[in-house]
Amino acid sequence: QVQSHHGISTLYWPDAAGQRYHLQALAHAQDDTPALDLWLDRAQWTASGLPAGTWQVRIQVQDASGLLSAFSPTRQVQILPLVHDGSGQVVGTGTGLGLELDY
C-alpha cells in the first residue's frame, strides 16, 4: 500500500511480530548495487534519502529467528523534486500537495 502526504510517498506492507525488513532502492530493477540499503523495524518506509526520480524498491524479511526471505519483486516508487523550507520540511500547498521544483 502506498500513501502520499504533501507529495511524499510512504510504503506499507504486512507486518508480523519480531520481523525486521531489509529495504533496497535501485536505479534500475536489474542493478546489483543499491543506491539505498537499510534495515527497518517497522513495516513502512517513507521515500526519502534519494534524489528525485523513479526508483525500484525491494524488501527482504527477517523473521524472529533470523531467517531471511528472498527479496520481493521490485516496486516502482516516484520521488518528486519537492521544495523544502529552512528546517527541511516540505513546503505544502493549500491542496495538500508538496510544492515541486520546476527545472
XYZ file of C-alpha atoms in Angstrom:
103
model
C 0.000 0.000 0.000
C 1.257 3.489 -0.822
C 0.053 6.705 0.796
C 1.156 10.188 -0.157
C 1.214 13.323 2.000
C 2.486 16.642 0.604
C 3.923 14.689 -2.341
C 5.978 12.301 -0.187
C 5.089 8.623 -0.563
C 5.105 6.113 2.280
C 5.048 2.380 1.566
C 3.291 -0.015 3.951
C 3.332 -3.824 3.834
C 2.102 -6.690 6.073
C 3.827 -6.898 9.449
C 4.327 -9.710 11.944
C 5.747 -9.653 15.468
C 9.523 -9.942 15.624
C 10.159 -9.242 11.947
C 12.722 -6.804 10.540
C 12.841 -5.530 6.973
C 15.778 -5.035 4.639
C 14.863 -2.384 2.063
C 16.898 -1.590 -1.020
C 16.297 1.093 -3.654
C 17.785 0.575 -7.109
C 18.001 2.965 -10.043
C 17.054 0.039 -12.337
C 15.481 -3.317 -11.430
C 18.473 -5.241 -12.819
C 21.091 -3.257 -10.838
C 23.341 -5.185 -8.446
C 24.328 -2.271 -6.216
C 21.523 -0.420 -4.399
C 21.579 3.362 -4.048
C 19.868 2.944 -0.659
C 20.285 -0.105 1.601
C 18.766 -0.041 5.081
C 17.121 -2.134 7.809
C 13.735 -1.188 9.247
C 11.991 -2.344 12.427
C 8.554 -1.299 11.144
C 6.697 -2.411 8.019
C 6.798 1.028 6.432
C 9.216 3.322 4.652
C 8.853 6.975 3.743
C 10.504 7.606 0.391
C 13.435 9.812 1.307
C 17.198 9.833 1.180
C 17.270 9.554 -2.610
C 17.423 12.110 -5.420
C 14.203 12.893 -7.286
C 13.304 10.305 -9.898
C 11.826 6.856 -10.370
C 13.304 4.124 -8.158
C 12.861 0.356 -7.898
C 12.347 -0.765 -4.284
C 12.589 -4.330 -2.970
C 12.150 -5.751 0.516
C 13.578 -8.773 2.297
C 12.022 -10.030 5.550
C 13.984 -11.348 8.529
C 11.827 -13.361 10.944
C 12.273 -13.506 14.729
C 14.660 -16.487 14.441
C 16.905 -14.597 11.982
C 15.779 -16.465 8.846
C 15.860 -14.258 5.727
C 13.322 -14.412 2.904
C 14.190 -13.806 -0.719
C 13.840 -10.198 -1.853
C 10.387 -9.258 -3.098
C 9.877 -8.281 -6.726
C 10.774 -4.613 -7.205
C 8.106 -1.969 -6.900
C 8.366 1.381 -8.632
C 8.416 4.479 -6.406
C 8.438 8.061 -7.679
C 10.354 10.641 -5.635
C 9.308 14.149 -6.585
C 11.639 17.180 -6.678
C 9.954 18.992 -3.783
C 10.754 22.385 -2.270
C 11.904 22.246 1.383
C 11.963 25.093 3.893
C 14.969 26.036 6.037
C 14.161 23.320 8.596
C 13.971 20.601 5.930
C 10.171 20.302 5.898
C 8.316 20.048 2.587
C 6.589 23.259 1.548
C 2.928 22.357 1.056
C 0.108 23.923 -0.903
C -3.486 24.537 0.125
C -4.448 21.350 -1.735
C -2.274 19.137 0.478
C 0.330 18.583 -2.237
C 4.003 19.363 -1.972
C 5.392 22.253 -3.979
C 7.536 20.822 -6.797
C 10.678 22.394 -8.196
C 10.411 23.411 -11.844
C 13.708 22.670 -13.567
